[in-house]
Amino acid sequence: MTSQTTVDKTGPGDGAPQDPSDQPPAKGLRGHPWFTLITVAVGVMMVALDGTIVAIANPAIASDLGATFAEVQWITNAYFLALAVSLITAGKLGDRFGHRQTFLIGVVGFAAASGAIGLSDSIALVVTFRVFQGLFGALLMPAALGLLRATFPAEKLNMAIGLWGMVIGASTAGGPILGGVLVEHVNWQSVFFINVPVGVLALVLGVVILLDHRAENAPRSFDLLGIALLSAAMFCLVWALIKAPEWGWGDGKTWAFVLASLAGFALFAYWETRVAEPLIPLALFRSVPLSAGVVLMVLMAIAFMGGLFFVTFYLQNVHGMSPIDAGLHLLPLTGMMIVGSPLAGAMITKWGPRIPLAGGMAATAIAMYGMSTLETDTGSGVMSVWFALLGLGLAPVMVGATEVIVGNAPLELSGVAGGLQQAAMQIGGSLGTAVLGAVMASKVDSDLPVNWKEAGLPDLTPEQLGKASEAVQVGVPPVAPGTPAPIAAKIADVAHDTFISGMSLASLVAAGVAAVAVLVALLTKRGVNADAGAGVGHI
C-alpha cells in the first residue's frame, strides 16, 4: 500500500486544526494557558526529579534489600530503557486519544508505581515497578508538550516552554540534594513516596484545569508494525549503550545490537513510506529546522549529561563531599538554568531561536573546556564559575530546541514531536554517558600503570590492575585494607590524578561535541506554525 500521508497546508478556514492564537481567550480555570502550564509542570516535575533523585538512594536500597551492584544498576537502566523505548509511541497515543487523557493516565500510573516501589521488599519488585514508572513517564512527558503547544498562542509559546524547561532543569539538578536529605534523615522509600502527593496534586489540577485539544485531522488508526519496528530498534540501541561498558565497545555482542538497531530503523523508515497513517510521517524531516532541532537535542544531551556524569564522582570521591554537599555545589548550575530558561524564552520570542541556540551551545562548549581544567585542589569559587556558565548555556538550548521541534510540527503531530524531543534527549544522554565513559576508561587504562610506577608503588598483577582501573574511573583510590598510611596516601594521589586526567579528556570531547552543535544551531529557525499563525505548518 502506498503512502497517502500528506501534511495539510490549508488554513483555518479549510478545515485545518486551528492554532491557539486563533481561539478566543480562555475564561476561568478550564483551558487557561498559564494554569495549564502550572499543571503540566507539577506532573513533569515528578519524572524529571526521579531521573536523578534515585541515584542517591541506590546504596541504601542495595544495603536494605541485599542487592548486588549489577542489580542496583538495573534500578536506573530498567527505568531508562522503558522510558526511551516508549516515548514516541506514547506521543502518538496522545495525538490519537487526546493529550489530557494520556497526561492524567501517566500521572496516576507514575505515582502509583512510585508508591509500589516504596512498599517493595525485594530488588526484583523495585526493578519491575521502575519499568512501569518509565512507561507511565513516557505517557506524561510528550503529553505535557502537546498540551502547551495546543493551549498557548504562538507569541507566548516560547515563554511557556522556557518556564517548562526551568522546572525540568531545577528538578533534575535538585534531585541529588532532595534525595540526600530524604535518605539521610528519613529512608530510601521516602524518595519514591514523595511522588504520591505530587501525583495527587497533578491529578486534581489536571481534572479541574486541563482542556482536551484534538486536531480535526488527528490520526484515527495505529501503525502497529511501525510501533513494533521502532520499539525494537530503540530497544537494541539503548541496550547496546547500557551494556557496552560491561561488554566492551569491541565486543561482538555490542555490535550485534548496534547493527540490529540500524536494521530496525531502516525497516521502520521503509515501512513508514508504505502505510497510510504512519507512526512518524517522514515528511516531518523535510523540515530542516525540525531535523536540526532533533540533532541539536542529541548533541546537547551528549555534552551535558555525559560531562556532568563525572562531576558527581569528582565532587564526592576526589573532594570527599557528602551527596548533599555535592548537590549544593551544583546550585550555580541549577540557579542559572532557573533564571536563564524564562529569559531564553523571551529572547527566542524576540529574535528567533538561531542566535540564542548558537550562543547557548558556545557557552556550553566554553564551560566544558573550563571543566577540563579542574584539578584535585580546585576551589569552590572556580568550580562555581564553570557550573554557572554551563547552566546559562544549557537554558536557551533546552527551550529553543524544544520549540524548534514542536513548533515546526503540525498541531496534530505535536505529541509525536514531543516524543521525538524527549527521545532525542534520552538517547543523547545515554550516548554521552557511554561514549565519554569509554574515553575515561581508555585514558585511565593508559595512564594508571605509568603513574603507579612513577610513584614507586608495588607492582600489580594484571587482575589487580584491572580492578584498580575500575575503581579509579569513578575517582575511588584502590586502597586495600591494612595498607600503611603513607602508601595509602600515595595511592590516593595517583588515583585522583589519573581520574582527573580522564575527566579532563572526557570534558574536552564534550566541549568538541558542543562546538559542533553551534553549527547545527545555525540551521534552526522559528517554528513555521508560529510564523504562519495557522494550525499546520508548511513542511
mmCIF file of N, CA, C and O in Angstrom, residues 417-488:
data_model
loop_
_atom_site.group_PDB
_atom_site.id
_atom_site.type_symbol
_atom_site.label_atom_id
_atom_site.label_comp_id
_atom_site.label_asym_id
_atom_site.label_seq_id
_atom_site.Cartn_x
_atom_site.Cartn_y
_atom_site.Cartn_z
ATOM 1 N N ALA A 417 5.968 14.889 18.047
ATOM 2 C CA ALA A 417 7.098 15.826 18.122
ATOM 3 C C ALA A 417 7.641 15.900 19.544
ATOM 4 O O ALA A 417 8.858 15.925 19.764
ATOM 5 N N GLY A 418 6.739 15.925 20.542
ATOM 6 C CA GLY A 418 7.181 15.920 21.932
ATOM 7 C C GLY A 418 7.919 14.637 22.279
ATOM 8 O O GLY A 418 8.912 14.657 23.008
ATOM 9 N N GLY A 419 7.439 13.504 21.739
ATOM 10 C CA GLY A 419 8.141 12.242 21.946
ATOM 11 C C GLY A 419 9.515 12.243 21.311
ATOM 12 O O GLY A 419 10.477 11.723 21.884
ATOM 13 N N LEU A 420 9.624 12.836 20.102
ATOM 14 C CA LEU A 420 10.928 12.960 19.439
ATOM 15 C C LEU A 420 11.897 13.769 20.287
ATOM 16 O O LEU A 420 13.066 13.407 20.440
ATOM 17 N N GLN A 421 11.397 14.872 20.829
ATOM 18 C CA GLN A 421 12.255 15.737 21.639
ATOM 19 C C GLN A 421 12.777 14.998 22.861
ATOM 20 O O GLN A 421 13.973 15.026 23.168
ATOM 21 N N GLN A 422 11.889 14.301 23.556
ATOM 22 C CA GLN A 422 12.295 13.574 24.758
ATOM 23 C C GLN A 422 13.185 12.381 24.427
ATOM 24 O O GLN A 422 14.161 12.111 25.123
ATOM 25 N N ALA A 423 12.842 11.676 23.337
ATOM 26 C CA ALA A 423 13.663 10.525 22.947
ATOM 27 C C ALA A 423 15.065 10.963 22.554
ATOM 28 O O ALA A 423 16.057 10.297 22.878
ATOM 29 N N ALA A 424 15.156 12.110 21.850
ATOM 30 C CA ALA A 424 16.472 12.626 21.462
ATOM 31 C C ALA A 424 17.313 12.933 22.694
ATOM 32 O O ALA A 424 18.517 12.640 22.735
ATOM 33 N N MET A 425 16.679 13.498 23.719
ATOM 34 C CA MET A 425 17.417 13.817 24.945
ATOM 35 C C MET A 425 17.861 12.543 25.664
ATOM 36 O O MET A 425 19.004 12.447 26.141
ATOM 37 N N GLN A 426 16.969 11.547 25.727
ATOM 38 C CA GLN A 426 17.317 10.310 26.416
ATOM 39 C C GLN A 426 18.435 9.565 25.688
ATOM 40 O O GLN A 426 19.380 9.065 26.305
ATOM 41 N N ILE A 427 18.332 9.476 24.362
ATOM 42 C CA ILE A 427 19.365 8.798 23.578
ATOM 43 C C ILE A 427 20.690 9.551 23.695
ATOM 44 O O ILE A 427 21.763 8.957 23.851
ATOM 45 N N GLY A 428 20.625 10.880 23.620
ATOM 46 C CA GLY A 428 21.843 11.678 23.753
ATOM 47 C C GLY A 428 22.503 11.490 25.098
ATOM 48 O O GLY A 428 23.731 11.356 25.190
ATOM 49 N N GLY A 429 21.692 11.465 26.155
ATOM 50 C CA GLY A 429 22.258 11.257 27.488
ATOM 51 C C GLY A 429 22.917 9.900 27.621
ATOM 52 O O GLY A 429 23.999 9.768 28.207
ATOM 53 N N SER A 430 22.278 8.879 27.055
ATOM 54 C CA SER A 430 22.859 7.544 27.102
ATOM 55 C C SER A 430 24.138 7.464 26.274
ATOM 56 O O SER A 430 25.132 6.869 26.695
ATOM 57 N N LEU A 431 24.106 8.082 25.087
ATOM 58 C CA LEU A 431 25.311 8.122 24.250
ATOM 59 C C LEU A 431 26.443 8.850 24.967
ATOM 60 O O LEU A 431 27.591 8.399 24.943
ATOM 61 N N GLY A 432 26.114 9.975 25.584
ATOM 62 C CA GLY A 432 27.141 10.750 26.274
ATOM 63 C C GLY A 432 27.792 9.966 27.391
ATOM 64 O O GLY A 432 29.026 9.926 27.518
ATOM 65 N N THR A 433 26.948 9.299 28.207
ATOM 66 C CA THR A 433 27.494 8.513 29.309
ATOM 67 C C THR A 433 28.349 7.360 28.807
ATOM 68 O O THR A 433 29.431 7.081 29.338
ATOM 69 N N ALA A 434 27.865 6.686 27.735
ATOM 70 C CA ALA A 434 28.588 5.523 27.215
ATOM 71 C C ALA A 434 29.888 5.928 26.518
ATOM 72 O O ALA A 434 30.952 5.356 26.776
ATOM 73 N N VAL A 435 29.803 6.919 25.625
ATOM 74 C CA VAL A 435 30.977 7.304 24.836
ATOM 75 C C VAL A 435 32.023 7.989 25.716
ATOM 76 O O VAL A 435 33.215 7.641 25.667
ATOM 77 N N LEU A 436 31.592 8.951 26.526
ATOM 78 C CA LEU A 436 32.559 9.633 27.382
ATOM 79 C C LEU A 436 33.078 8.685 28.472
ATOM 80 O O LEU A 436 34.218 8.825 28.928
ATOM 81 N N GLY A 437 32.242 7.727 28.875
ATOM 82 C CA GLY A 437 32.722 6.705 29.799
ATOM 83 C C GLY A 437 33.825 5.862 29.179
ATOM 84 O O GLY A 437 34.806 5.505 29.838
ATOM 85 N N ALA A 438 33.681 5.562 27.875
ATOM 86 C CA ALA A 438 34.723 4.809 27.167
ATOM 87 C C ALA A 438 35.996 5.636 27.049
ATOM 88 O O ALA A 438 37.111 5.105 27.167
ATOM 89 N N VAL A 439 35.845 6.952 26.829
ATOM 90 C CA VAL A 439 37.013 7.841 26.771
ATOM 91 C C VAL A 439 37.735 7.848 28.115
ATOM 92 O O VAL A 439 38.968 7.736 28.186
ATOM 93 N N MET A 440 36.946 7.971 29.185
ATOM 94 C CA MET A 440 37.521 7.960 30.532
ATOM 95 C C MET A 440 38.247 6.642 30.795
ATOM 96 O O MET A 440 39.399 6.621 31.268
ATOM 97 N N ALA A 441 37.604 5.518 30.481
ATOM 98 C CA ALA A 441 38.198 4.206 30.744
ATOM 99 C C ALA A 441 39.503 4.022 29.973
ATOM 100 O O ALA A 441 40.493 3.513 30.519
ATOM 101 N N SER A 442 39.509 4.453 28.717
ATOM 102 C CA SER A 442 40.708 4.320 27.893
ATOM 103 C C SER A 442 41.860 5.146 28.450
ATOM 104 O O SER A 442 43.014 4.677 28.515
ATOM 105 N N LYS A 443 41.560 6.369 28.886
ATOM 106 C CA LYS A 443 42.600 7.241 29.430
ATOM 107 C C LYS A 443 43.149 6.694 30.747
ATOM 108 O O LYS A 443 44.377 6.698 30.985
ATOM 109 N N VAL A 444 42.259 6.210 31.606
ATOM 110 C CA VAL A 444 42.696 5.647 32.887
ATOM 111 C C VAL A 444 43.533 4.388 32.662
ATOM 112 O O VAL A 444 44.591 4.205 33.286
ATOM 113 N N ASP A 445 43.085 3.515 31.762
ATOM 114 C CA ASP A 445 43.844 2.298 31.469
ATOM 115 C C ASP A 445 45.246 2.620 30.949
ATOM 116 O O ASP A 445 46.208 1.896 31.217
ATOM 117 N N SER A 446 45.340 3.734 30.205
ATOM 118 C CA SER A 446 46.628 4.130 29.638
ATOM 119 C C SER A 446 47.546 4.771 30.678
ATOM 120 O O SER A 446 48.751 4.483 30.722
ATOM 121 N N ASP A 447 46.972 5.654 31.530
ATOM 122 C CA ASP A 447 47.793 6.458 32.441
ATOM 123 C C ASP A 447 48.088 5.779 33.776
ATOM 124 O O ASP A 447 49.128 6.034 34.391
ATOM 125 N N LEU A 448 47.176 4.936 34.248
ATOM 126 C CA LEU A 448 47.327 4.389 35.601
ATOM 127 C C LEU A 448 48.609 3.582 35.775
ATOM 128 O O LEU A 448 49.331 3.791 36.770
ATOM 129 N N PRO A 449 48.945 2.653 34.878
ATOM 130 C CA PRO A 449 50.187 1.888 35.094
ATOM 131 C C PRO A 449 51.427 2.782 35.155
ATOM 132 O O PRO A 449 52.329 2.553 35.976
ATOM 133 N N VAL A 450 51.458 3.825 34.303
ATOM 134 C CA VAL A 450 52.605 4.742 34.277
ATOM 135 C C VAL A 450 52.686 5.530 35.582
ATOM 136 O O VAL A 450 53.747 5.632 36.213
ATOM 137 N N ASN A 451 51.538 6.113 35.988
ATOM 138 C CA ASN A 451 51.518 6.911 37.218
ATOM 139 C C ASN A 451 51.820 6.057 38.446
ATOM 140 O O ASN A 451 52.469 6.494 39.394
ATOM 141 N N TRP A 452 51.324 4.827 38.412
ATOM 142 C CA TRP A 452 51.554 3.906 39.540
ATOM 143 C C TRP A 452 53.051 3.607 39.688
ATOM 144 O O TRP A 452 53.600 3.641 40.792
ATOM 145 N N LYS A 453 53.696 3.342 38.556
ATOM 146 C CA LYS A 453 55.121 3.017 38.573
ATOM 147 C C LYS A 453 55.953 4.230 38.979
ATOM 148 O O LYS A 453 56.906 4.112 39.771
ATOM 149 N N GLU A 454 55.617 5.411 38.438
ATOM 150 C CA GLU A 454 56.374 6.627 38.759
ATOM 151 C C GLU A 454 56.272 6.981 40.242
ATOM 152 O O GLU A 454 57.180 7.608 40.796
ATOM 153 N N ALA A 455 55.175 6.569 40.891
ATOM 154 C CA ALA A 455 55.011 6.856 42.323
ATOM 155 C C ALA A 455 55.768 5.859 43.192
ATOM 156 O O ALA A 455 55.799 5.995 44.420
ATOM 157 N N GLY A 456 56.385 4.863 42.560
ATOM 158 C CA GLY A 456 57.157 3.884 43.316
ATOM 159 C C GLY A 456 56.307 2.902 44.085
ATOM 160 O O GLY A 456 56.772 2.330 45.087
ATOM 161 N N LEU A 457 55.082 2.677 43.641
ATOM 162 C CA LEU A 457 54.187 1.752 44.338
ATOM 163 C C LEU A 457 54.472 0.313 43.905
ATOM 164 O O LEU A 457 55.007 0.082 42.819
ATOM 165 N N PRO A 458 54.136 -0.670 44.745
ATOM 166 C CA PRO A 458 54.397 -2.082 44.415
ATOM 167 C C PRO A 458 53.699 -2.478 43.117
ATOM 168 O O PRO A 458 52.603 -1.999 42.809
ATOM 169 N N ASP A 459 54.346 -3.352 42.366
ATOM 170 C CA ASP A 459 53.768 -3.807 41.099
ATOM 171 C C ASP A 459 52.442 -4.529 41.332
ATOM 172 O O ASP A 459 52.239 -5.187 42.361
ATOM 173 N N LEU A 460 51.552 -4.393 40.340
ATOM 174 C CA LEU A 460 50.251 -5.049 40.402
ATOM 175 C C LEU A 460 50.165 -6.134 39.344
ATOM 176 O O LEU A 460 50.729 -6.009 38.256
ATOM 177 N N THR A 461 49.443 -7.204 39.659
ATOM 178 C CA THR A 461 49.168 -8.224 38.656
ATOM 179 C C THR A 461 48.145 -7.651 37.666
ATOM 180 O O THR A 461 47.457 -6.663 37.973
ATOM 181 N N PRO A 462 48.032 -8.247 36.473
ATOM 182 C CA PRO A 462 47.019 -7.761 35.515
ATOM 183 C C PRO A 462 45.613 -7.725 36.112
ATOM 184 O O PRO A 462 44.846 -6.784 35.844
ATOM 185 N N GLU A 463 45.270 -8.726 36.905
ATOM 186 C CA GLU A 463 43.942 -8.744 37.514
ATOM 187 C C GLU A 463 43.794 -7.604 38.517
ATOM 188 O O GLU A 463 42.763 -6.911 38.551
ATOM 189 N N GLN A 464 44.820 -7.376 39.345
ATOM 190 C CA GLN A 464 44.771 -6.276 40.310
ATOM 191 C C GLN A 464 44.700 -4.931 39.605
ATOM 192 O O GLN A 464 43.976 -4.021 40.034
ATOM 193 N N LEU A 465 45.454 -4.800 38.512
ATOM 194 C CA LEU A 465 45.454 -3.548 37.760
ATOM 195 C C LEU A 465 44.076 -3.282 37.156
ATOM 196 O O LEU A 465 43.603 -2.136 37.143
ATOM 197 N N GLY A 466 43.416 -4.336 36.668
ATOM 198 C CA GLY A 466 42.076 -4.175 36.109
ATOM 199 C C GLY A 466 41.087 -3.690 37.153
ATOM 200 O O GLY A 466 40.289 -2.777 36.889
ATOM 201 N N LYS A 467 41.135 -4.273 38.349
ATOM 202 C CA LYS A 467 40.239 -3.847 39.420
ATOM 203 C C LYS A 467 40.561 -2.428 39.884
ATOM 204 O O LYS A 467 39.654 -1.629 40.175
ATOM 205 N N ALA A 468 41.861 -2.104 39.941
ATOM 206 C CA ALA A 468 42.265 -0.752 40.335
ATOM 207 C C ALA A 468 41.765 0.265 39.318
ATOM 208 O O ALA A 468 41.286 1.356 39.685
ATOM 209 N N SER A 469 41.844 -0.070 38.036
ATOM 210 C CA SER A 469 41.390 0.834 36.982
ATOM 211 C C SER A 469 39.894 1.112 37.094
ATOM 212 O O SER A 469 39.440 2.255 36.939
ATOM 213 N N GLU A 470 39.111 0.073 37.393
ATOM 214 C CA GLU A 470 37.668 0.250 37.547
ATOM 215 C C GLU A 470 37.355 1.209 38.692
ATOM 216 O O GLU A 470 36.446 2.044 38.592
ATOM 217 N N ALA A 471 38.106 1.094 39.785
ATOM 218 C CA ALA A 471 37.880 1.990 40.926
ATOM 219 C C ALA A 471 38.268 3.419 40.589
ATOM 220 O O ALA A 471 37.543 4.378 40.911
ATOM 221 N N VAL A 472 39.399 3.572 39.912
ATOM 222 C CA VAL A 472 39.899 4.911 39.593
ATOM 223 C C VAL A 472 38.971 5.630 38.617
ATOM 224 O O VAL A 472 38.854 6.859 38.645
ATOM 225 N N GLN A 473 38.289 4.897 37.748
ATOM 226 C CA GLN A 473 37.382 5.512 36.780
ATOM 227 C C GLN A 473 36.248 6.293 37.440
ATOM 228 O O GLN A 473 35.654 7.168 36.807
ATOM 229 N N VAL A 474 35.933 5.991 38.691
ATOM 230 C CA VAL A 474 34.939 6.761 39.423
ATOM 231 C C VAL A 474 35.588 7.537 40.567
ATOM 232 O O VAL A 474 34.899 8.009 41.491
ATOM 233 N N GLY A 475 36.917 7.679 40.525
ATOM 234 C CA GLY A 475 37.613 8.522 41.493
ATOM 235 C C GLY A 475 37.903 7.880 42.829
ATOM 236 O O GLY A 475 38.290 8.574 43.779
ATOM 237 N N VAL A 476 37.739 6.565 42.944
ATOM 238 C CA VAL A 476 37.955 5.883 44.223
ATOM 239 C C VAL A 476 39.367 5.309 44.275
ATOM 240 O O VAL A 476 39.750 4.536 43.394
ATOM 241 N N PRO A 477 40.169 5.661 45.273
ATOM 242 C CA PRO A 477 41.517 5.076 45.400
ATOM 243 C C PRO A 477 41.425 3.590 45.722
ATOM 244 O O PRO A 477 40.711 3.203 46.660
ATOM 245 N N PRO A 478 42.127 2.730 44.994
ATOM 246 C CA PRO A 478 42.072 1.282 45.256
ATOM 247 C C PRO A 478 42.998 0.887 46.398
ATOM 248 O O PRO A 478 44.027 0.224 46.205
ATOM 249 N N VAL A 479 42.641 1.294 47.602
ATOM 250 C CA VAL A 479 43.464 1.026 48.788
ATOM 251 C C VAL A 479 42.966 -0.239 49.462
ATOM 252 O O VAL A 479 41.808 -0.315 49.891
ATOM 253 N N ALA A 480 43.818 -1.218 49.576
ATOM 254 C CA ALA A 480 43.455 -2.481 50.229
ATOM 255 C C ALA A 480 43.434 -2.292 51.749
ATOM 256 O O ALA A 480 44.189 -1.467 52.288
ATOM 257 N N PRO A 481 42.563 -3.028 52.436
ATOM 258 C CA PRO A 481 42.537 -2.937 53.917
ATOM 259 C C PRO A 481 43.905 -3.276 54.509
ATOM 260 O O PRO A 481 44.588 -4.189 54.043
ATOM 261 N N GLY A 482 44.304 -2.519 55.509
ATOM 262 C CA GLY A 482 45.573 -2.772 56.174
ATOM 263 C C GLY A 482 46.762 -2.109 55.511
ATOM 264 O O GLY A 482 47.905 -2.285 55.963
ATOM 265 N N THR A 483 46.535 -1.337 54.454
ATOM 266 C CA THR A 483 47.643 -0.645 53.780
ATOM 267 C C THR A 483 48.190 0.447 54.688
ATOM 268 O O THR A 483 47.419 1.240 55.254
ATOM 269 N N PRO A 484 49.517 0.530 54.878
ATOM 270 C CA PRO A 484 50.100 1.594 55.714
ATOM 271 C C PRO A 484 49.681 2.982 55.207
ATOM 272 O O PRO A 484 49.524 3.193 53.997
ATOM 273 N N ALA A 485 49.527 3.911 56.141
ATOM 274 C CA ALA A 485 49.028 5.245 55.812
ATOM 275 C C ALA A 485 49.852 5.950 54.732
ATOM 276 O O ALA A 485 49.275 6.546 53.811
ATOM 277 N N PRO A 486 51.211 5.937 54.782
ATOM 278 C CA PRO A 486 51.978 6.623 53.734
ATOM 279 C C PRO A 486 51.719 6.041 52.335
ATOM 280 O O PRO A 486 51.612 6.782 51.353
ATOM 281 N N ILE A 487 51.597 4.703 52.248
ATOM 282 C CA ILE A 487 51.322 4.064 50.958
ATOM 283 C C ILE A 487 49.909 4.399 50.493
ATOM 284 O O ILE A 487 49.669 4.684 49.308
ATOM 285 N N ALA A 488 48.955 4.379 51.441
ATOM 286 C CA ALA A 488 47.572 4.702 51.094
ATOM 287 C C ALA A 488 47.457 6.119 50.548
ATOM 288 O O ALA A 488 46.698 6.390 49.599
#
